[in-house]
Structure formats: structure tokens, C-alpha cells
mmCIF file of C-alpha atoms in Angstrom:
data_model
loop_
_atom_site.group_PDB
_atom_site.id
_atom_site.type_symbol
_atom_site.label_atom_id
_atom_site.label_comp_id
_atom_site.label_asym_id
_atom_site.label_seq_id
_atom_site.Cartn_x
_atom_site.Cartn_y
_atom_site.Cartn_z
ATOM 1 C CA UNK W 1 52.242 77.684 -68.356
ATOM 2 C CA UNK W 2 50.721 78.292 -71.785
ATOM 3 C CA UNK W 3 46.678 78.415 -71.663
ATOM 4 C CA UNK W 4 44.966 75.310 -73.198
ATOM 5 C CA UNK W 5 42.678 77.717 -74.805
ATOM 6 C CA UNK W 6 42.790 81.286 -74.567
ATOM 7 C CA UNK W 7 39.716 83.098 -75.065
ATOM 8 C CA UNK W 8 39.611 87.008 -76.837
ATOM 9 C CA UNK W 9 36.697 88.772 -76.408
ATOM 10 C CA UNK W 10 36.292 92.085 -78.943
ATOM 11 C CA UNK W 11 32.352 93.712 -79.671
ATOM 12 C CA UNK W 12 30.439 90.904 -77.659
ATOM 13 C CA UNK W 13 32.684 87.985 -79.415
ATOM 14 C CA UNK W 14 34.314 85.334 -77.773
ATOM 15 C CA UNK W 15 36.843 83.711 -79.703
ATOM 16 C CA UNK W 16 38.083 80.674 -77.917
ATOM 17 C CA UNK W 17 41.146 78.932 -79.270
ATOM 18 C CA UNK W 18 42.462 75.097 -78.831
ATOM 19 C CA UNK W 19 45.811 75.967 -78.026
ATOM 20 C CA UNK W 20 47.657 72.750 -78.049
ATOM 21 C CA UNK W 21 48.973 72.734 -81.490
ATOM 22 C CA UNK W 22 51.984 70.855 -81.369
ATOM 23 C CA UNK W 23 49.131 68.248 -80.703
ATOM 24 C CA UNK W 24 47.248 69.020 -83.781
ATOM 25 C CA UNK W 25 45.132 71.196 -80.661
ATOM 26 C CA UNK W 26 44.380 67.280 -79.170
ATOM 27 C CA UNK W 27 41.471 67.490 -76.553
ATOM 28 C CA UNK W 28 43.206 66.362 -73.355
ATOM 29 C CA UNK W 29 41.498 66.605 -70.319
ATOM 30 C CA UNK W 30 42.834 69.618 -68.923
ATOM 31 C CA UNK W 31 42.218 70.933 -72.580
ATOM 32 C CA UNK W 32 38.533 70.386 -71.931
ATOM 33 C CA UNK W 33 38.056 71.533 -68.541
ATOM 34 C CA UNK W 34 39.335 74.464 -69.076
ATOM 35 C CA UNK W 35 37.107 74.613 -71.925
ATOM 36 C CA UNK W 36 34.222 74.526 -70.019
ATOM 37 C CA UNK W 37 35.263 76.236 -67.225
ATOM 38 C CA UNK W 38 35.290 79.315 -69.518
ATOM 39 C CA UNK W 39 31.915 78.511 -71.160
ATOM 40 C CA UNK W 40 30.502 78.912 -67.781
ATOM 41 C CA UNK W 41 32.430 82.193 -67.255
ATOM 42 C CA UNK W 42 30.637 83.506 -70.498
ATOM 43 C CA UNK W 43 27.170 82.206 -70.595
ATOM 44 C CA UNK W 44 26.540 84.415 -67.202
ATOM 45 C CA UNK W 45 28.753 87.714 -68.703
ATOM 46 C CA UNK W 46 26.156 90.006 -70.238
ATOM 47 C CA UNK W 47 29.935 91.322 -72.216
ATOM 48 C CA UNK W 48 29.624 88.550 -74.080
ATOM 49 C CA UNK W 49 26.665 87.358 -77.182
ATOM 50 C CA UNK W 50 28.282 84.767 -78.803
ATOM 51 C CA UNK W 51 31.350 82.277 -79.201
ATOM 52 C CA UNK W 52 33.392 81.254 -82.010
ATOM 53 C CA UNK W 53 35.180 78.180 -81.190
ATOM 54 C CA UNK W 54 39.144 77.517 -83.576
ATOM 55 C CA UNK W 55 42.046 75.789 -83.414
ATOM 56 C CA UNK W 56 45.705 77.370 -83.068
ATOM 57 C CA UNK W 57 47.705 76.095 -86.055
ATOM 58 C CA UNK W 58 47.871 75.961 -89.312
ATOM 59 C CA UNK W 59 46.776 72.822 -89.707
ATOM 60 C CA UNK W 60 44.175 71.446 -87.033
ATOM 61 C CA UNK W 61 40.859 72.476 -85.803
ATOM 62 C CA UNK W 62 41.820 69.613 -83.159
ATOM 63 C CA UNK W 63 42.213 66.002 -84.157
ATOM 64 C CA UNK W 64 40.033 64.206 -81.241
ATOM 65 C CA UNK W 65 40.413 62.854 -78.315
ATOM 66 C CA UNK W 66 44.765 62.744 -76.751
ATOM 67 C CA UNK W 67 45.276 58.865 -77.044
ATOM 68 C CA UNK W 68 47.651 58.818 -74.989
ATOM 69 C CA UNK W 69 45.510 60.033 -71.830
ATOM 70 C CA UNK W 70 42.850 57.997 -73.049
ATOM 71 C CA UNK W 71 44.945 54.881 -73.603
ATOM 72 C CA UNK W 72 46.010 55.220 -69.815
ATOM 73 C CA UNK W 73 42.403 55.471 -68.691
ATOM 74 C CA UNK W 74 42.083 52.776 -70.140
ATOM 75 C CA UNK W 75 44.842 50.374 -68.957
ATOM 76 C CA UNK W 76 43.119 51.083 -65.397
ATOM 77 C CA UNK W 77 39.095 50.034 -66.379
ATOM 78 C CA UNK W 78 36.907 50.746 -67.977
ATOM 79 C CA UNK W 79 34.734 52.575 -64.593
ATOM 80 C CA UNK W 80 37.782 54.945 -64.815
ATOM 81 C CA UNK W 81 37.796 55.285 -68.795
ATOM 82 C CA UNK W 82 33.844 56.544 -68.747
ATOM 83 C CA UNK W 83 34.286 58.871 -66.204
ATOM 84 C CA UNK W 84 37.114 60.695 -67.251
ATOM 85 C CA UNK W 85 37.514 60.082 -71.202
ATOM 86 C CA UNK W 86 33.966 59.648 -72.218
ATOM 87 C CA UNK W 87 31.612 61.554 -69.508
ATOM 88 C CA UNK W 88 33.958 64.156 -69.828
ATOM 89 C CA UNK W 89 33.849 64.704 -73.894
ATOM 90 C CA UNK W 90 30.264 63.621 -73.693
ATOM 91 C CA UNK W 91 29.778 67.116 -71.305
ATOM 92 C CA UNK W 92 31.637 69.154 -73.199
ATOM 93 C CA UNK W 93 29.682 68.496 -76.492
ATOM 94 C CA UNK W 94 26.156 68.631 -74.433
ATOM 95 C CA UNK W 95 26.726 71.745 -73.224
ATOM 96 C CA UNK W 96 27.959 72.628 -76.328
ATOM 97 C CA UNK W 97 24.453 72.194 -77.696
ATOM 98 C CA UNK W 98 22.427 73.597 -75.039
ATOM 99 C CA UNK W 99 24.438 76.339 -74.796
ATOM 100 C CA UNK W 100 22.453 79.864 -75.098
ATOM 101 C CA UNK W 101 24.659 82.173 -76.831
ATOM 102 C CA UNK W 102 25.025 80.719 -80.124
ATOM 103 C CA UNK W 103 28.404 78.938 -80.845
ATOM 104 C CA UNK W 104 30.575 79.439 -84.339
ATOM 105 C CA UNK W 105 33.056 76.246 -84.969
ATOM 106 C CA UNK W 106 35.807 78.055 -87.522
ATOM 107 C CA UNK W 107 36.716 75.358 -88.354
ATOM 108 C CA UNK W 108 40.708 75.977 -89.641
ATOM 109 C CA UNK W 109 42.130 72.502 -90.483
ATOM 110 C CA UNK W 110 42.019 68.767 -89.071
ATOM 111 C CA UNK W 111 38.162 67.650 -87.596
ATOM 112 C CA UNK W 112 38.761 64.253 -86.449
ATOM 113 C CA UNK W 113 37.222 62.468 -83.872
ATOM 114 C CA UNK W 114 36.679 64.439 -80.998
ATOM 115 C CA UNK W 115 37.215 67.649 -83.088
ATOM 116 C CA UNK W 116 34.105 66.503 -85.373
ATOM 117 C CA UNK W 117 31.677 65.994 -83.142
ATOM 118 C CA UNK W 118 32.647 69.450 -81.620
ATOM 119 C CA UNK W 119 31.832 69.777 -85.744
ATOM 120 C CA UNK W 120 28.394 67.947 -84.834
ATOM 121 C CA UNK W 121 27.517 69.616 -81.740
ATOM 122 C CA UNK W 122 27.675 73.445 -82.272
ATOM 123 C CA UNK W 123 25.000 75.926 -83.029
ATOM 124 C CA UNK W 124 26.838 76.634 -86.456
ATOM 125 C CA UNK W 125 29.605 75.943 -88.274
ATOM 126 C CA UNK W 126 32.281 77.441 -90.899
ATOM 127 C CA UNK W 127 35.037 75.302 -92.422
ATOM 128 C CA UNK W 128 38.380 76.329 -94.235
ATOM 129 C CA UNK W 129 38.802 75.244 -97.462
ATOM 130 C CA UNK W 130 41.449 73.718 -95.821
ATOM 131 C CA UNK W 131 39.639 71.842 -93.329
ATOM 132 C CA UNK W 132 39.297 67.512 -93.076
ATOM 133 C CA UNK W 133 36.703 65.638 -91.261
ATOM 134 C CA UNK W 134 36.994 61.470 -89.689
ATOM 135 C CA UNK W 135 35.304 59.588 -87.947
ATOM 136 C CA UNK W 136 38.831 57.600 -87.352
ATOM 137 C CA UNK W 137 37.888 55.720 -83.745
ATOM 138 C CA UNK W 138 36.911 52.112 -85.576
ATOM 139 C CA UNK W 139 40.614 52.647 -86.657
ATOM 140 C CA UNK W 140 41.208 51.824 -82.897
ATOM 141 C CA UNK W 141 38.382 49.319 -82.401
ATOM 142 C CA UNK W 142 36.179 51.101 -80.753
ATOM 143 C CA UNK W 143 32.913 53.964 -81.315
ATOM 144 C CA UNK W 144 33.184 57.445 -80.935
ATOM 145 C CA UNK W 145 32.444 58.668 -77.456
ATOM 146 C CA UNK W 146 31.618 62.181 -77.698
ATOM 147 C CA UNK W 147 28.540 62.003 -79.074
ATOM 148 C CA UNK W 148 29.375 61.009 -82.764
ATOM 149 C CA UNK W 149 27.086 57.717 -83.083
ATOM 150 C CA UNK W 150 23.676 59.923 -82.056
ATOM 151 C CA UNK W 151 24.678 63.789 -83.446
ATOM 152 C CA UNK W 152 25.605 62.455 -86.948
ATOM 153 C CA UNK W 153 23.001 60.467 -87.782
ATOM 154 C CA UNK W 154 21.191 63.219 -86.827
ATOM 155 C CA UNK W 155 22.308 65.711 -88.658
ATOM 156 C CA UNK W 156 24.028 63.521 -92.075
ATOM 157 C CA UNK W 157 20.949 60.466 -91.789
ATOM 158 C CA UNK W 158 22.134 56.730 -91.026
ATOM 159 C CA UNK W 159 23.464 55.283 -93.571
ATOM 160 C CA UNK W 160 25.543 58.463 -94.848
ATOM 161 C CA UNK W 161 26.246 59.074 -91.187
ATOM 162 C CA UNK W 162 27.459 55.185 -90.866
ATOM 163 C CA UNK W 163 29.543 55.084 -93.881
ATOM 164 C CA UNK W 164 32.016 57.327 -92.047
ATOM 165 C CA UNK W 165 31.915 55.797 -88.909
ATOM 166 C CA UNK W 166 32.232 52.552 -90.494
ATOM 167 C CA UNK W 167 35.103 52.994 -92.870
ATOM 168 C CA UNK W 168 37.034 56.358 -90.570
ATOM 169 C CA UNK W 169 37.374 57.465 -94.164
ATOM 170 C CA UNK W 170 38.389 61.154 -94.300
ATOM 171 C CA UNK W 171 35.786 63.688 -95.642
ATOM 172 C CA UNK W 172 36.374 67.136 -97.305
ATOM 173 C CA UNK W 173 34.714 69.947 -96.406
ATOM 174 C CA UNK W 174 32.297 69.715 -99.464
ATOM 175 C CA UNK W 175 31.095 66.746 -98.504
ATOM 176 C CA UNK W 176 31.565 68.382 -94.801
ATOM 177 C CA UNK W 177 28.930 71.164 -96.127
ATOM 178 C CA UNK W 178 27.061 68.800 -98.469
ATOM 179 C CA UNK W 179 25.893 66.475 -94.897
ATOM 180 C CA UNK W 180 24.978 69.497 -93.137
ATOM 181 C CA UNK W 181 27.757 69.144 -90.991
ATOM 182 C CA UNK W 182 29.140 73.115 -91.458
ATOM 183 C CA UNK W 183 26.890 76.339 -93.348
ATOM 184 C CA UNK W 184 29.913 76.831 -95.270
ATOM 185 C CA UNK W 185 32.962 76.547 -97.181
ATOM 186 C CA UNK W 186 34.896 79.723 -97.608
ATOM 187 C CA UNK W 187 39.094 80.153 -98.280
ATOM 188 C CA UNK W 188 40.814 80.224 -95.726
ATOM 189 C CA UNK W 189 41.868 83.314 -95.338
ATOM 190 C CA UNK W 190 38.634 84.215 -94.822
ATOM 191 C CA UNK W 191 37.515 82.345 -92.497
ATOM 192 C CA UNK W 192 38.050 84.005 -89.579
ATOM 193 C CA UNK W 193 35.759 87.368 -91.120
ATOM 194 C CA UNK W 194 33.591 85.096 -92.204
ATOM 195 C CA UNK W 195 33.006 83.312 -88.590
ATOM 196 C CA UNK W 196 32.502 86.854 -87.383
ATOM 197 C CA UNK W 197 30.626 88.329 -90.115
ATOM 198 C CA UNK W 198 28.003 85.470 -89.176
ATOM 199 C CA UNK W 199 28.597 86.803 -85.350
ATOM 200 C CA UNK W 200 27.462 90.434 -85.990
ATOM 201 C CA UNK W 201 24.873 89.247 -88.304
ATOM 202 C CA UNK W 202 23.528 87.247 -85.185
ATOM 203 C CA UNK W 203 23.742 90.176 -82.860
ATOM 204 C CA UNK W 204 21.818 92.675 -84.342
ATOM 205 C CA UNK W 205 18.610 91.043 -83.000
ATOM 206 C CA UNK W 206 17.243 90.419 -79.253
ATOM 207 C CA UNK W 207 19.813 88.194 -77.748
ATOM 208 C CA UNK W 208 16.548 87.034 -75.516
ATOM 209 C CA UNK W 209 15.049 85.885 -78.851
ATOM 210 C CA UNK W 210 18.611 84.290 -79.492
ATOM 211 C CA UNK W 211 18.510 82.273 -76.182
ATOM 212 C CA UNK W 212 15.130 81.108 -77.267
ATOM 213 C CA UNK W 213 15.590 80.155 -80.257
ATOM 214 C CA UNK W 214 18.512 77.715 -78.822
ATOM 215 C CA UNK W 215 17.100 76.488 -76.263
ATOM 216 C CA UNK W 216 13.896 75.636 -78.628
ATOM 217 C CA UNK W 217 15.654 74.151 -81.336
ATOM 218 C CA UNK W 218 17.917 71.891 -78.370
ATOM 219 C CA UNK W 219 15.492 70.523 -76.570
ATOM 220 C CA UNK W 220 12.955 70.117 -79.122
ATOM 221 C CA UNK W 221 14.781 68.287 -81.574
ATOM 222 C CA UNK W 222 14.999 64.927 -80.500
ATOM 223 C CA UNK W 223 11.354 65.147 -79.303
ATOM 224 C CA UNK W 224 8.137 64.761 -80.840
ATOM 225 C CA UNK W 225 6.836 67.009 -83.223
ATOM 226 C CA UNK W 226 3.925 67.381 -80.379
ATOM 227 C CA UNK W 227 6.476 67.729 -77.893
ATOM 228 C CA UNK W 228 8.374 69.970 -79.659
ATOM 229 C CA UNK W 229 5.956 72.310 -79.876
ATOM 230 C CA UNK W 230 5.144 72.116 -76.857
ATOM 231 C CA UNK W 231 9.230 73.927 -75.936
ATOM 232 C CA UNK W 232 8.240 76.290 -78.371
ATOM 233 C CA UNK W 233 5.802 77.929 -76.916
ATOM 234 C CA UNK W 234 6.773 77.698 -73.926
ATOM 235 C CA UNK W 235 10.309 79.398 -74.990
ATOM 236 C CA UNK W 236 7.581 82.086 -76.695
ATOM 237 C CA UNK W 237 5.551 82.632 -73.263
ATOM 238 C CA UNK W 238 8.824 83.408 -71.476
ATOM 239 C CA UNK W 239 9.885 86.116 -74.308
ATOM 240 C CA UNK W 240 6.357 87.569 -74.578
ATOM 241 C CA UNK W 241 5.628 90.197 -71.578
ATOM 242 C CA UNK W 242 9.594 91.017 -71.835
ATOM 243 C CA UNK W 243 11.290 94.708 -73.048
ATOM 244 C CA UNK W 244 12.543 93.215 -76.265
ATOM 245 C CA UNK W 245 9.169 91.691 -77.399
ATOM 246 C CA UNK W 246 7.760 94.587 -77.250
ATOM 247 C CA UNK W 247 10.593 97.522 -78.560
ATOM 248 C CA UNK W 248 10.140 94.817 -82.160
ATOM 249 C CA UNK W 249 6.638 94.916 -82.205
ATOM 250 C CA UNK W 250 7.109 98.832 -81.575
ATOM 251 C CA UNK W 251 9.484 99.128 -84.208
ATOM 252 C CA UNK W 252 8.103 96.772 -86.773
ATOM 253 C CA UNK W 253 5.381 99.019 -87.251
ATOM 254 C CA UNK W 254 7.533 102.680 -86.207
ATOM 255 C CA UNK W 255 9.337 100.972 -89.454
ATOM 256 C CA UNK W 256 12.430 101.723 -87.109
ATOM 257 C CA UNK W 257 15.833 99.740 -86.435
ATOM 258 C CA UNK W 258 14.676 98.362 -83.050
ATOM 259 C CA UNK W 259 17.299 99.236 -79.531
ATOM 260 C CA UNK W 260 16.897 95.793 -77.151
ATOM 261 C CA UNK W 261 17.233 95.882 -73.636
ATOM 262 C CA UNK W 262 18.964 92.718 -73.464
ATOM 263 C CA UNK W 263 16.771 91.825 -69.541
ATOM 264 C CA UNK W 264 14.061 89.223 -69.180
ATOM 265 C CA UNK W 265 12.821 91.788 -66.792
ATOM 266 C CA UNK W 266 8.806 92.216 -67.908
ATOM 267 C CA UNK W 267 7.236 95.494 -68.019
ATOM 268 C CA UNK W 268 4.314 94.735 -68.114
ATOM 269 C CA UNK W 269 1.142 93.353 -66.286
ATOM 270 C CA UNK W 270 -1.005 91.607 -68.321
ATOM 271 C CA UNK W 271 -3.960 94.498 -67.915
ATOM 272 C CA UNK W 272 -0.964 97.274 -69.286
ATOM 273 C CA UNK W 273 -0.509 95.242 -71.869
ATOM 274 C CA UNK W 274 -3.343 94.817 -73.120
ATOM 275 C CA UNK W 275 -4.242 98.646 -72.616
ATOM 276 C CA UNK W 276 -1.055 98.993 -75.220
ATOM 277 C CA UNK W 277 -2.793 97.016 -77.533
ATOM 278 C CA UNK W 278 -5.880 98.466 -77.930
ATOM 279 C CA UNK W 279 -4.012 101.578 -78.063
ATOM 280 C CA UNK W 280 -2.009 101.727 -81.085
ATOM 281 C CA UNK W 281 -4.715 99.875 -83.054
ATOM 282 C CA UNK W 282 -6.914 103.317 -82.041
ATOM 283 C CA UNK W 283 -4.292 105.858 -82.393
ATOM 284 C CA UNK W 284 -3.364 104.637 -86.041
ATOM 285 C CA UNK W 285 -6.251 103.361 -88.577
ATOM 286 C CA UNK W 286 -2.894 102.572 -91.415
ATOM 287 C CA UNK W 287 -0.991 99.990 -89.237
ATOM 288 C CA UNK W 288 -1.857 96.949 -87.051
ATOM 289 C CA UNK W 289 0.256 95.127 -84.625
ATOM 290 C CA UNK W 290 2.695 92.209 -86.260
ATOM 291 C CA UNK W 291 1.631 89.103 -86.590
ATOM 292 C CA UNK W 292 2.976 86.249 -88.287
ATOM 293 C CA UNK W 293 1.436 86.559 -92.024
ATOM 294 C CA UNK W 294 -0.078 90.070 -91.437
ATOM 295 C CA UNK W 295 0.298 92.393 -94.313
ATOM 296 C CA UNK W 296 0.920 95.932 -93.353
ATOM 297 C CA UNK W 297 -1.960 98.415 -95.288
ATOM 298 C CA UNK W 298 -0.977 100.905 -97.784
#
């Protein structure tokens, strides 16, 4: 049996490939379940620090939900359709949006419906110049159901999103870039190198800091600024006692490249941290502990 999602991992990057090219990588229930299971495995795999999500074949990233399967669920009643289709799709996009490792969509072709909603949900996205986007659910007399009515307006603005949602018209990768749906548009042959290059630019940093930023943005984005700032402070408080933050500060002061531990283990008690900070101040007259906005003394 063909694996519905291919998984190849190298140098800390997992490449997940939606693998139904004969169906334009349509998201049937089994594929969504397999992708969710792989994300569960990757989340606890210390050997994987970033994910690239793409589609098999030359035509599609994903054409969206499997309409034949969805239609059968609708025929069984609204409760079945919501359980099997709507909630499953929303679970996938919510998982991608809140994932504590960066997920980069490499959009290699058609990204319609659910494929577009995956692109909206992931941390980052790069599109091939051959990519094509659309919100075509209105052509089936229904709204998007994997989060498209909520995430696209937040990315593109209410009126621009409504134009796409209410017409079902396709739009180009350049338009997707203007709307904030993707970060970059590249020649087709450069798509995977660009996605891997972006992942590597992230991997050079502390994975704990990356996770903290992803969490702060995901949790704070739809809250008030005051509530979001509390989330931000909470994520800093979690980082403060770690070896990674201590290493980042020491490397900055010592003008060297940091070597991160990547463990949430706390290396100091508060009294030890204070003594270490005091020793640093007393031992170096030309250096200061790093704080945002400070400049080094020459």
C-alpha cells in the first residue's frame, strides 16, 4: 500500500510529502490522519527541528478536501459530516498553526480549498512560480471548513479575503505574496532548496527560543495586546533559567558563536544566576550583560 504521506528526514529537517498525485493530493480522511500521526511523532523526536510540507507530482500541493469522500459523509447527515470532515480538517490546521517546531509549506502547484487553508495555518510558506491558489468552496454552495473563513481575513484583511471567499476565483502566487499568505515566490526548480535554506537559517538558533516564539505568536495573535504581552512574558520566564539563554548571553558577550544545549533543564537557581551576573560585571570593564537596546562599549 502506498504511504499517503512520505517522510524523509535529513540534518534535522523532516520533509513530509502529501502523496496522492493522481488525485492532486486531495485530503482524504486517511491522509489527514496519517499527517496528524506523523506530526505527533515529530513533535517528540529530538532529531527533527523543522518540517517542510509539500506535494507529490508536478501539478499540485493539494487540491483540497476529497469531495467524493466528503459528499458521502454529508449524505449520512450533518453530525457525521461535521465529525468526519469539518472537525478532522480543523484539527489538522490547528495542529499546524500551534506546532512548536517551524512548519514550512513548499507550495509546488495547486493549493485550493484545504490546501490553501494548510498554507494559511503553517508558520511559513514559499511558493513556486507555478503555484495557484483558490478558495473555491463557494462553488459547492458551502463555506470553507478547515479555518479559511478565520485565518485568511487575519492574514489578508477582511475585504480582500471576502473577495476571494465570495467569488471562488483563483489567484497567483504573486497575489498570495501581496496578501501575506506566503513569504516568498521562487522559480519552480528553486522551491525545495529555498525551503531547506529557510529551515537552516532557523536551525542555527536555539530550538527552545524558536519554540517559545512560535508559541507566543500562536497563542497571542488573537488576544488583546495586553493578554498577548502576558503570553510573551510567560514564554520568556520559561526560557530565562535555561542553558540556552545563558549560552546565548555568554556567547554575545564573548563575541563567539553559541553552542546550544537545547534542553529545558534549568542550570541555575536564582541565587546562582545573580552571582554569575555579578561576577560577569566585576570581571569585565569593557563588556556589559546583554539587554535589548544596549550597545557594547568599545
